[in-house]
Amino acid sequence: MTISQTGAPSDAIEAEELHGAHNYAPLPVVLSHGEGVWVHDADGRRYFDALSAYSALNFGHRHPRLVRAATEQLGRLTLTSRAFHNDQLGAFCAELAAFTGTDRVLPMNTGAEAVETGIKLARKWGYERKGVEPGRAEIVVCTGNFHGRTTTIVGFSDDPLAHDGFGPYAPGFVLVPYGDAGALRKAIGPNTVGFLVEPVQGEAGVIIPPDGYLAAVRSICDEAGVLLIADEVQSGLGRTGRRFACDHEDVRADLYLLGKALGGGILPVSAVVGTDEVLSVLRPGEHGSTFGGNPLACAVGREVIRLLADGSLAAESGALGDAAAARLRAAGHPAVREVRQRGLWLGIELFEHAPTARQASERLMERGVLAKDTHETTLRLAPPLTVTPDELDWALERLDDVLAGLL
Ligand SMILES: Cc1ncc(COP(=O)(O)O)c(C=O)c1O
């Protein structure tokens, strides 16, 4: 096969089909340009990006301030490794610690790496501070969890697609029903070091736990001397209308796992932020990453923090999300069983007898809106937080059309 110079869509898809591993099933659209909430395909067709790369594009495509921060840094210094200091890392750590109200920051790259780091920190803290017998630490996790794709992480997933076929699995994880604080209390034993939880489960379909769950979990962890590890890789940094999804219940985690939007949609940047008591258990040589804390990532991350600092982006986008959910619920589309929402993050649950969420995504794409299904029946929407009311209206009109036509 020859690949055309223009990268015409059919060629691009065919090349991926033939030579890429088939670990994704993308919608048949080939994007070549993006700005704000809009992306264009190779034929110049424009689409509203209602997925935002699973919230990695909370500030839209090529936000001018983020592009400027990256470009300036590209012109100075990109990578040092942690063998040397660089002039961005200290400021990034200080600013992220201040923004999150914590003591220390450990920078990594992908969300899964932040989760792995959180697991290592919790275990080490358990052995050194809590006195758990070596090799016996346990971490409680939730049904429906999605924390990434490493072998350790998929080992405690209850989604057969993520889990099956990749064993042997790492021991030391105990699964409890999501949203059930009593089940957490029962699962905690003398070797429990942490409770790893998504305050809103994104990949499971924007699942919001019952009111009071996070606060209950916080006090259970306090009583038992167990670390509350909030995976806010997807839910954090403004996506739910607040800085963190935990903020909705005024809950403070011991460790926050951050990723996605921290890289401004430009490069992968993740971090574990938390208390000195926990982060100080790591000593030189015990953990690290060649790219973690690189100056380019830190420069972009610092601008991300500045964009979020006064809370207005989160609050305003949250209000847009509230209005969008109210509008969708009021429409009472026969195909829609439920609309779940927190901030500008919506899970539209379709009835099983309706067309699948994948089919709904395809119809949306035909009308110029890119969204993604999850688990057959959920259409998930997470537009950039920078969307204007008019732009969102444009997308919601098309969504209304598609939902109305499903049944
Ligand atoms: C809650 C959560 N944690 C971790 C991850 C993994 O992030 P990454 O794909 O950057 O490894 C994801 C990705 O979707 C996520 O939603």
GROMACS .gro file of C-alpha atoms and ligand atoms in nm:
model
  423
    1MET     CA    1   0.000   0.000   0.000
    2THR     CA    2   0.120   0.351  -0.073
    3ILE     CA    3   0.041   0.634   0.162
    4SER     CA    4  -0.056   0.955  -0.013
    5GLN     CA    5   0.137   1.273   0.061
    6THR     CA    6  -0.186   1.440   0.167
    7GLY     CA    7  -0.267   1.168   0.418
    8ALA     CA    8  -0.616   1.133   0.272
    9PRO     CA    9  -0.855   0.983   0.529
   10SER     CA   10  -0.903   0.646   0.366
   11ASP     CA   11  -0.526   0.599   0.343
   12ALA     CA   12  -0.474   0.703   0.704
   13ILE     CA   13  -0.735   0.460   0.830
   14GLU     CA   14  -0.611   0.182   0.603
   15ALA     CA   15  -0.250   0.231   0.716
   16GLU     CA   16  -0.360   0.213   1.077
   17GLU     CA   17  -0.569  -0.095   1.006
   18LEU     CA   18  -0.282  -0.270   0.834
   19HIS     CA   19   0.011  -0.167   1.049
   20GLY     CA   20  -0.123  -0.049   1.383
   21ALA     CA   21  -0.218  -0.284   1.664
   22HIS     CA   22  -0.595  -0.313   1.693
   23ASN     CA   23  -0.624  -0.210   2.057
   24TYR     CA   24  -0.874   0.068   1.980
   25ALA     CA   25  -1.189   0.096   1.770
   26PRO     CA   26  -1.191   0.465   1.675
   27LEU     CA   27  -1.474   0.637   1.496
   28PRO     CA   28  -1.392   0.666   1.125
   29VAL     CA   29  -1.276   1.026   1.128
   30VAL     CA   30  -0.919   1.143   1.064
   31LEU     CA   31  -0.837   1.465   1.242
   32SER     CA   32  -0.567   1.697   1.126
   33HIS     CA   33  -0.626   2.032   1.292
   34GLY     CA   34  -0.779   2.164   1.613
   35GLU     CA   35  -0.853   2.494   1.777
   36GLY     CA   36  -1.055   2.549   2.093
   37VAL     CA   37  -1.351   2.310   2.095
   38TRP     CA   38  -1.326   2.251   1.720
   39VAL     CA   39  -1.134   1.989   1.525
   40HIS     CA   40  -1.112   1.949   1.148
   41ASP     CA   41  -1.069   1.635   0.946
   42ALA     CA   42  -0.836   1.601   0.651
   43ASP     CA   43  -1.120   1.708   0.415
   44GLY     CA   44  -1.170   2.029   0.612
   45ARG     CA   45  -1.494   1.914   0.780
   46ARG     CA   46  -1.540   2.070   1.122
   47TYR     CA   47  -1.645   1.884   1.437
   48PHE     CA   48  -1.722   1.984   1.794
   49ASP     CA   49  -1.494   1.786   2.026
   50ALA     CA   50  -1.725   1.661   2.299
   51LEU     CA   51  -1.472   1.412   2.436
   52SER     CA   52  -1.166   1.630   2.498
   53ALA     CA   53  -0.934   1.329   2.486
   54TYR     CA   54  -1.102   1.191   2.798
   55SER     CA   55  -1.058   1.528   2.975
   56ALA     CA   56  -0.693   1.573   2.876
   57LEU     CA   57  -0.809   1.868   2.666
   58ASN     CA   58  -0.992   2.053   2.942
   59PHE     CA   59  -0.863   2.379   2.792
   60GLY     CA   60  -0.948   2.285   2.435
   61HIS     CA   61  -0.710   2.238   2.146
   62ARG     CA   62  -0.399   2.455   2.133
   63HIS     CA   63  -0.501   2.698   2.404
   64PRO     CA   64  -0.293   3.008   2.321
   65ARG     CA   65  -0.150   3.044   2.670
   66LEU     CA   66  -0.049   2.678   2.684
   67VAL     CA   67   0.100   2.684   2.335
   68ARG     CA   68   0.296   2.998   2.431
   69ALA     CA   69   0.427   2.837   2.750
   70ALA     CA   70   0.530   2.526   2.558
   71THR     CA   71   0.686   2.720   2.272
   72GLU     CA   72   0.889   2.940   2.503
   73GLN     CA   73   1.015   2.637   2.690
   74LEU     CA   74   1.088   2.450   2.365
   75GLY     CA   75   1.318   2.735   2.276
   76ARG     CA   76   1.515   2.700   2.599
   77LEU     CA   77   1.533   2.349   2.745
   78THR     CA   78   1.321   2.036   2.701
   79LEU     CA   79   1.472   1.750   2.897
   80THR     CA   80   1.734   1.709   3.164
   81SER     CA   81   1.635   1.383   3.335
   82ARG     CA   82   1.632   1.395   3.712
   83ALA     CA   83   2.007   1.344   3.724
   84PHE     CA   84   2.024   1.724   3.731
   85HIS     CA   85   1.793   1.997   3.853
   86ASN     CA   86   1.607   2.209   3.601
   87ASP     CA   87   1.473   2.558   3.657
   88GLN     CA   88   1.104   2.460   3.609
   89LEU     CA   89   1.059   2.159   3.836
   90GLY     CA   90   1.087   2.331   4.173
   91ALA     CA   91   0.842   2.602   4.075
   92PHE     CA   92   0.601   2.342   3.930
   93CYS     CA   93   0.609   2.140   4.252
   94ALA     CA   94   0.565   2.448   4.470
   95GLU     CA   95   0.278   2.583   4.260
   96LEU     CA   96   0.099   2.249   4.232
   97ALA     CA   97   0.137   2.187   4.605
   98ALA     CA   98  -0.008   2.532   4.677
   99PHE     CA   99  -0.294   2.485   4.429
  100THR     CA  100  -0.386   2.147   4.574
  101GLY     CA  101  -0.325   2.243   4.937
  102THR     CA  102  -0.074   1.964   4.990
  103ASP     CA  103   0.294   1.940   5.081
  104ARG     CA  104   0.477   1.754   4.807
  105VAL     CA  105   0.459   1.656   4.442
  106LEU     CA  106   0.603   1.355   4.259
  107PRO     CA  107   0.584   1.414   3.882
  108MET     CA  108   0.537   1.131   3.634
  109ASN     CA  109   0.396   1.121   3.279
  110THR     CA  110   0.086   0.908   3.227
  111GLY     CA  111  -0.210   0.856   3.456
  112ALA     CA  112  -0.126   0.488   3.499
  113GLU     CA  113   0.219   0.586   3.623
  114ALA     CA  114   0.063   0.817   3.880
  115VAL     CA  115  -0.154   0.528   3.997
  116GLU     CA  116   0.146   0.293   4.016
  117THR     CA  117   0.332   0.559   4.211
  118GLY     CA  118   0.037   0.596   4.450
  119ILE     CA  119   0.035   0.220   4.507
  120LYS     CA  120   0.408   0.213   4.578
  121LEU     CA  121   0.383   0.509   4.815
  122ALA     CA  122   0.093   0.356   5.006
  123ARG     CA  123   0.271   0.023   5.044
  124LYS     CA  124   0.598   0.181   5.157
  125TRP     CA  125   0.410   0.409   5.397
  126GLY     CA  126   0.230   0.102   5.533
  127TYR     CA  127   0.556  -0.081   5.602
  128GLU     CA  128   0.751   0.213   5.737
  129ARG     CA  129   0.489   0.417   5.919
  130LYS     CA  130   0.202   0.182   5.997
  131GLY     CA  131   0.414  -0.123   6.077
  132VAL     CA  132   0.251  -0.363   5.830
  133GLU     CA  133   0.445  -0.689   5.796
  134PRO     CA  134   0.669  -0.676   5.486
  135GLY     CA  135   0.501  -0.802   5.170
  136ARG     CA  136   0.150  -0.810   5.323
  137ALA     CA  137   0.011  -0.465   5.242
  138GLU     CA  138  -0.341  -0.451   5.101
  139ILE     CA  139  -0.515  -0.180   4.905
  140VAL     CA  140  -0.893  -0.170   4.877
  141VAL     CA  141  -1.028  -0.085   4.531
  142CYS     CA  142  -1.377  -0.054   4.384
  143THR     CA  143  -1.592  -0.244   4.140
  144GLY     CA  144  -1.613  -0.064   3.808
  145ASN     CA  145  -1.271   0.093   3.862
  146PHE     CA  146  -1.055   0.219   3.582
  147HIS     CA  147  -0.705   0.324   3.681
  148GLY     CA  148  -0.505   0.249   3.366
  149ARG     CA  149  -0.352  -0.038   3.177
  150THR     CA  150  -0.041  -0.167   3.355
  151THR     CA  151  -0.035  -0.533   3.454
  152THR     CA  152  -0.074  -0.448   3.824
  153ILE     CA  153  -0.366  -0.216   3.757
  154VAL     CA  154  -0.558  -0.444   3.518
  155GLY     CA  155  -0.512  -0.723   3.772
  156PHE     CA  156  -0.766  -0.555   4.002
  157SER     CA  157  -1.007  -0.445   3.729
  158ASP     CA  158  -1.342  -0.626   3.721
  159ASP     CA  159  -1.393  -0.537   3.354
  160PRO     CA  160  -1.321  -0.860   3.162
  161LEU     CA  161  -1.196  -0.665   2.858
  162ALA     CA  162  -0.934  -0.485   3.064
  163HIS     CA  163  -0.850  -0.780   3.288
  164ASP     CA  164  -0.880  -1.116   3.118
  165GLY     CA  165  -0.581  -1.272   2.948
  166PHE     CA  166  -0.311  -1.065   3.114
  167GLY     CA  167  -0.238  -1.265   3.428
  168PRO     CA  168  -0.066  -1.361   3.649
  169TYR     CA  169  -0.197  -1.071   3.853
  170ALA     CA  170  -0.034  -0.888   4.141
  171PRO     CA  171  -0.179  -0.978   4.482
  172GLY     CA  172  -0.263  -0.728   4.753
  173PHE     CA  173  -0.588  -0.577   4.625
  174VAL     CA  174  -0.935  -0.622   4.770
  175LEU     CA  175  -1.241  -0.533   4.563
  176VAL     CA  176  -1.552  -0.372   4.722
  177PRO     CA  177  -1.868  -0.234   4.562
  178TYR     CA  178  -1.832   0.128   4.453
  179GLY     CA  179  -2.043   0.369   4.654
  180ASP     CA  180  -2.079   0.134   4.953
  181ALA     CA  181  -1.897   0.280   5.253
  182GLY     CA  182  -2.006  -0.010   5.477
  183ALA     CA  183  -1.834  -0.256   5.243
  184LEU     CA  184  -1.513  -0.056   5.270
  185ARG     CA  185  -1.534  -0.063   5.649
  186LYS     CA  186  -1.571  -0.443   5.643
  187ALA     CA  187  -1.289  -0.494   5.395
  188ILE     CA  188  -1.031  -0.306   5.602
  189GLY     CA  189  -0.799  -0.530   5.802
  190PRO     CA  190  -0.470  -0.485   5.987
  191ASN     CA  191  -0.272  -0.493   5.662
  192THR     CA  192  -0.483  -0.237   5.476
  193VAL     CA  193  -0.272   0.060   5.378
  194GLY     CA  194  -0.491   0.245   5.131
  195PHE     CA  195  -0.829   0.289   4.967
  196LEU     CA  196  -0.790   0.373   4.598
  197VAL     CA  197  -1.102   0.534   4.455
  198GLU     CA  198  -1.224   0.748   4.168
  199PRO     CA  199  -1.450   1.014   4.326
  200VAL     CA  200  -1.651   0.993   4.004
  201GLN     CA  201  -1.595   0.686   3.788
  202GLY     CA  202  -1.528   0.811   3.436
  203GLU     CA  203  -1.462   0.507   3.222
  204ALA     CA  204  -1.740   0.317   3.399
  205GLY     CA  205  -1.979   0.576   3.252
  206VAL     CA  206  -1.966   0.891   3.469
  207ILE     CA  207  -2.088   0.704   3.776
  208ILE     CA  208  -2.148   0.941   4.068
  209PRO     CA  209  -2.140   0.783   4.414
  210PRO     CA  210  -2.425   0.843   4.660
  211ASP     CA  211  -2.418   1.176   4.848
  212GLY     CA  212  -2.205   1.150   5.159
  213TYR     CA  213  -2.000   0.856   5.028
  214LEU     CA  214  -1.669   1.041   5.005
  215ALA     CA  215  -1.712   1.199   5.347
  216ALA     CA  216  -1.797   0.858   5.497
  217VAL     CA  217  -1.497   0.703   5.327
  218ARG     CA  218  -1.276   0.980   5.465
  219SER     CA  219  -1.381   0.913   5.821
  220ILE     CA  220  -1.350   0.534   5.781
  221CYS     CA  221  -0.995   0.578   5.651
  222ASP     CA  222  -0.915   0.816   5.939
  223GLU     CA  223  -1.045   0.575   6.200
  224ALA     CA  224  -0.857   0.281   6.050
  225GLY     CA  225  -0.534   0.461   5.974
  226VAL     CA  226  -0.570   0.394   5.601
  227LEU     CA  227  -0.465   0.633   5.323
  228LEU     CA  228  -0.739   0.776   5.108
  229ILE     CA  229  -0.599   0.778   4.755
  230ALA     CA  230  -0.819   0.977   4.518
  231ASP     CA  231  -0.764   0.898   4.153
  232GLU     CA  232  -0.856   1.238   4.006
  233VAL     CA  233  -0.673   1.171   3.679
  234GLN     CA  234  -0.998   1.225   3.490
  235SER     CA  235  -1.226   1.391   3.747
  236GLY     CA  236  -0.977   1.649   3.872
  237LEU     CA  237  -0.862   1.990   3.753
  238GLY     CA  238  -1.202   2.144   3.694
  239ARG     CA  239  -1.387   1.866   3.514
  240THR     CA  240  -1.663   1.837   3.777
  241GLY     CA  241  -1.707   2.211   3.830
  242ARG     CA  242  -1.464   2.217   4.121
  243ARG     CA  243  -1.089   2.184   4.152
  244PHE     CA  244  -1.126   1.818   4.254
  245ALA     CA  245  -1.431   1.594   4.257
  246CYS     CA  246  -1.349   1.535   4.628
  247ASP     CA  247  -1.415   1.906   4.688
  248HIS     CA  248  -1.788   1.848   4.637
  249GLU     CA  249  -1.792   1.685   4.981
  250ASP     CA  250  -1.514   1.898   5.128
  251VAL     CA  251  -1.304   1.586   5.151
  252ARG     CA  252  -0.925   1.596   5.149
  253ALA     CA  253  -0.744   1.290   5.022
  254ASP     CA  254  -0.405   1.184   5.154
  255LEU     CA  255  -0.286   1.134   4.798
  256TYR     CA  256  -0.429   1.282   4.481
  257LEU     CA  257  -0.341   1.118   4.152
  258LEU     CA  258  -0.347   1.370   3.869
  259GLY     CA  259  -0.287   1.341   3.497
  260LYS     CA  260  -0.459   1.415   3.168
  261ALA     CA  261  -0.544   1.788   3.186
  262LEU     CA  262  -0.223   1.857   3.380
  263GLY     CA  263  -0.043   1.832   3.045
  264GLY     CA  264  -0.270   2.091   2.884
  265GLY     CA  265  -0.347   1.857   2.595
  266ILE     CA  266   0.010   1.905   2.477
  267LEU     CA  267   0.211   1.630   2.641
  268PRO     CA  268   0.158   1.364   2.905
  269VAL     CA  269   0.207   1.506   3.253
  270SER     CA  270   0.094   1.331   3.569
  271ALA     CA  271   0.170   1.369   3.936
  272VAL     CA  272   0.105   1.234   4.279
  273VAL     CA  273   0.048   1.510   4.529
  274GLY     CA  274   0.010   1.456   4.899
  275THR     CA  275   0.130   1.493   5.249
  276ASP     CA  276   0.490   1.507   5.354
  277GLU     CA  277   0.425   1.209   5.580
  278VAL     CA  278   0.352   0.987   5.279
  279LEU     CA  279   0.571   1.131   5.005
  280SER     CA  280   0.876   1.145   5.226
  281VAL     CA  281   0.892   0.764   5.246
  282LEU     CA  282   1.068   0.755   4.909
  283ARG     CA  283   1.442   0.795   4.896
  284PRO     CA  284   1.675   0.845   4.597
  285GLY     CA  285   1.678   0.544   4.369
  286GLU     CA  286   1.350   0.392   4.492
  287HIS     CA  287   1.127   0.543   4.223
  288GLY     CA  288   1.153   0.763   3.919
  289SER     CA  289   1.103   0.823   3.550
  290THR     CA  290   1.335   0.952   3.279
  291PHE     CA  291   1.074   1.199   3.158
  292GLY     CA  292   0.891   1.275   3.483
  293GLY     CA  293   0.942   1.636   3.586
  294ASN     CA  294   1.099   1.739   3.256
  295PRO     CA  295   1.116   2.116   3.206
  296LEU     CA  296   0.877   2.120   2.909
  297ALA     CA  297   0.614   1.928   3.105
  298CYS     CA  298   0.666   2.152   3.408
  299ALA     CA  299   0.636   2.474   3.204
  300VAL     CA  300   0.306   2.356   3.055
  301GLY     CA  301   0.185   2.225   3.391
  302ARG     CA  302   0.258   2.561   3.554
  303GLU     CA  303   0.044   2.739   3.295
  304VAL     CA  304  -0.233   2.481   3.350
  305ILE     CA  305  -0.228   2.566   3.721
  306ARG     CA  306  -0.248   2.939   3.639
  307LEU     CA  307  -0.549   2.878   3.415
  308LEU     CA  308  -0.728   2.699   3.699
  309ALA     CA  309  -0.604   2.909   3.989
  310ASP     CA  310  -0.902   3.138   4.050
  311GLY     CA  311  -1.158   2.860   4.008
  312SER     CA  312  -1.369   3.052   3.758
  313LEU     CA  313  -1.315   2.813   3.466
  314ALA     CA  314  -1.430   2.519   3.677
  315ALA     CA  315  -1.730   2.709   3.819
  316GLU     CA  316  -1.848   2.852   3.489
  317SER     CA  317  -1.813   2.524   3.302
  318GLY     CA  318  -1.989   2.352   3.591
  319ALA     CA  319  -2.287   2.584   3.550
  320LEU     CA  320  -2.295   2.504   3.178
  321GLY     CA  321  -2.295   2.135   3.267
  322ASP     CA  322  -2.585   2.180   3.510
  323ALA     CA  323  -2.788   2.357   3.241
  324ALA     CA  324  -2.702   2.094   2.979
  325ALA     CA  325  -2.813   1.811   3.209
  326ALA     CA  326  -3.136   1.992   3.296
  327ARG     CA  327  -3.208   2.043   2.927
  328LEU     CA  328  -3.142   1.680   2.837
  329ARG     CA  329  -3.356   1.552   3.125
  330ALA     CA  330  -3.639   1.788   3.036
  331ALA     CA  331  -3.633   1.666   2.675
  332GLY     CA  332  -3.739   1.321   2.801
  333HIS     CA  333  -3.603   1.135   2.500
  334PRO     CA  334  -3.757   0.785   2.493
  335ALA     CA  335  -3.417   0.623   2.431
  336VAL     CA  336  -3.258   0.784   2.737
  337ARG     CA  337  -3.282   0.599   3.067
  338GLU     CA  338  -3.078   0.841   3.277
  339VAL     CA  339  -2.856   1.147   3.254
  340ARG     CA  340  -2.570   1.150   3.505
  341GLN     CA  341  -2.373   1.469   3.539
  342ARG     CA  342  -2.122   1.645   3.750
  343GLY     CA  343  -1.980   1.968   3.613
  344LEU     CA  344  -1.929   1.960   3.239
  345TRP     CA  345  -1.919   1.582   3.241
  346LEU     CA  346  -2.221   1.383   3.137
  347GLY     CA  347  -2.305   1.016   3.104
  348ILE     CA  348  -2.618   0.962   2.897
  349GLU     CA  349  -2.745   0.615   2.971
  350LEU     CA  350  -2.946   0.462   2.687
  351PHE     CA  351  -3.205   0.187   2.726
  352GLU     CA  352  -3.084  -0.155   2.620
  353HIS     CA  353  -3.355  -0.177   2.353
  354ALA     CA  354  -3.230   0.149   2.198
  355PRO     CA  355  -2.948   0.157   1.944
  356THR     CA  356  -2.607   0.124   2.109
  357ALA     CA  357  -2.410   0.420   2.236
  358ARG     CA  358  -2.158   0.347   1.961
  359GLN     CA  359  -2.433   0.386   1.700
  360ALA     CA  360  -2.540   0.709   1.869
  361SER     CA  361  -2.176   0.832   1.854
  362GLU     CA  362  -2.166   0.754   1.482
  363ARG     CA  363  -2.485   0.949   1.420
  364LEU     CA  364  -2.347   1.237   1.625
  365MET     CA  365  -2.030   1.230   1.418
  366GLU     CA  366  -2.235   1.259   1.100
  367ARG     CA  367  -2.385   1.577   1.247
  368GLY     CA  368  -2.045   1.718   1.344
  369VAL     CA  369  -2.014   1.622   1.711
  370LEU     CA  370  -1.745   1.382   1.834
  371ALA     CA  371  -1.830   1.188   2.146
  372LYS     CA  372  -1.750   0.843   2.273
  373ASP     CA  373  -1.949   0.549   2.396
  374THR     CA  374  -1.850   0.346   2.696
  375HIS     CA  375  -1.985   0.003   2.796
  376GLU     CA  376  -2.237  -0.029   2.509
  377THR     CA  377  -2.511   0.183   2.662
  378THR     CA  378  -2.344   0.502   2.784
  379LEU     CA  379  -2.271   0.807   2.576
  380ARG     CA  380  -2.012   1.012   2.755
  381LEU     CA  381  -1.967   1.386   2.703
  382ALA     CA  382  -1.679   1.595   2.834
  383PRO     CA  383  -1.639   1.907   2.618
  384PRO     CA  384  -1.348   2.142   2.684
  385LEU     CA  385  -1.416   2.355   2.993
  386THR     CA  386  -1.342   2.659   2.778
  387VAL     CA  387  -1.653   2.604   2.562
  388THR     CA  388  -1.876   2.908   2.520
  389PRO     CA  389  -2.251   2.885   2.587
  390ASP     CA  390  -2.319   2.929   2.213
  391GLU     CA  391  -2.077   2.656   2.113
  392LEU     CA  392  -2.227   2.418   2.367
  393ASP     CA  393  -2.575   2.505   2.245
  394TRP     CA  394  -2.470   2.416   1.892
  395ALA     CA  395  -2.355   2.073   2.008
  396LEU     CA  396  -2.659   2.014   2.231
  397GLU     CA  397  -2.897   2.089   1.944
  398ARG     CA  398  -2.731   1.816   1.742
  399LEU     CA  399  -2.729   1.582   2.039
  400ASP     CA  400  -3.101   1.644   2.091
  401ASP     CA  401  -3.162   1.559   1.725
  402VAL     CA  402  -2.972   1.233   1.749
  403LEU     CA  403  -3.126   1.126   2.080
  404ALA     CA  404  -3.475   1.209   1.954
  405GLY     CA  405  -3.418   0.990   1.649
  406LEU     CA  406  -3.292   0.683   1.835
  407LEU     CA  407  -3.636   0.543   1.924
  408LIG     C1  408  -0.935   0.762   3.659
  408LIG     C2  409  -0.823   0.726   3.567
  408LIG     N1  410  -0.706   0.688   3.618
  408LIG     C3  411  -0.602   0.656   3.541
  408LIG     C4  412  -0.612   0.661   3.403
  408LIG     C5  413  -0.495   0.621   3.318
  408LIG     O1  414  -0.440   0.732   3.255
  408LIG     P1  415  -0.340   0.712   3.130
  408LIG     O2  416  -0.423   0.664   3.015
  408LIG     O3  417  -0.281   0.847   3.108
  408LIG     O4  418  -0.237   0.611   3.172
  408LIG     C6  419  -0.733   0.699   3.345
  408LIG     C7  420  -0.747   0.703   3.198
  408LIG     O5  421  -0.854   0.709   3.144
  408LIG     C8  422  -0.841   0.734   3.428
  408LIG     O6  423  -0.959   0.771   3.379
   0.00000   0.00000   0.00000
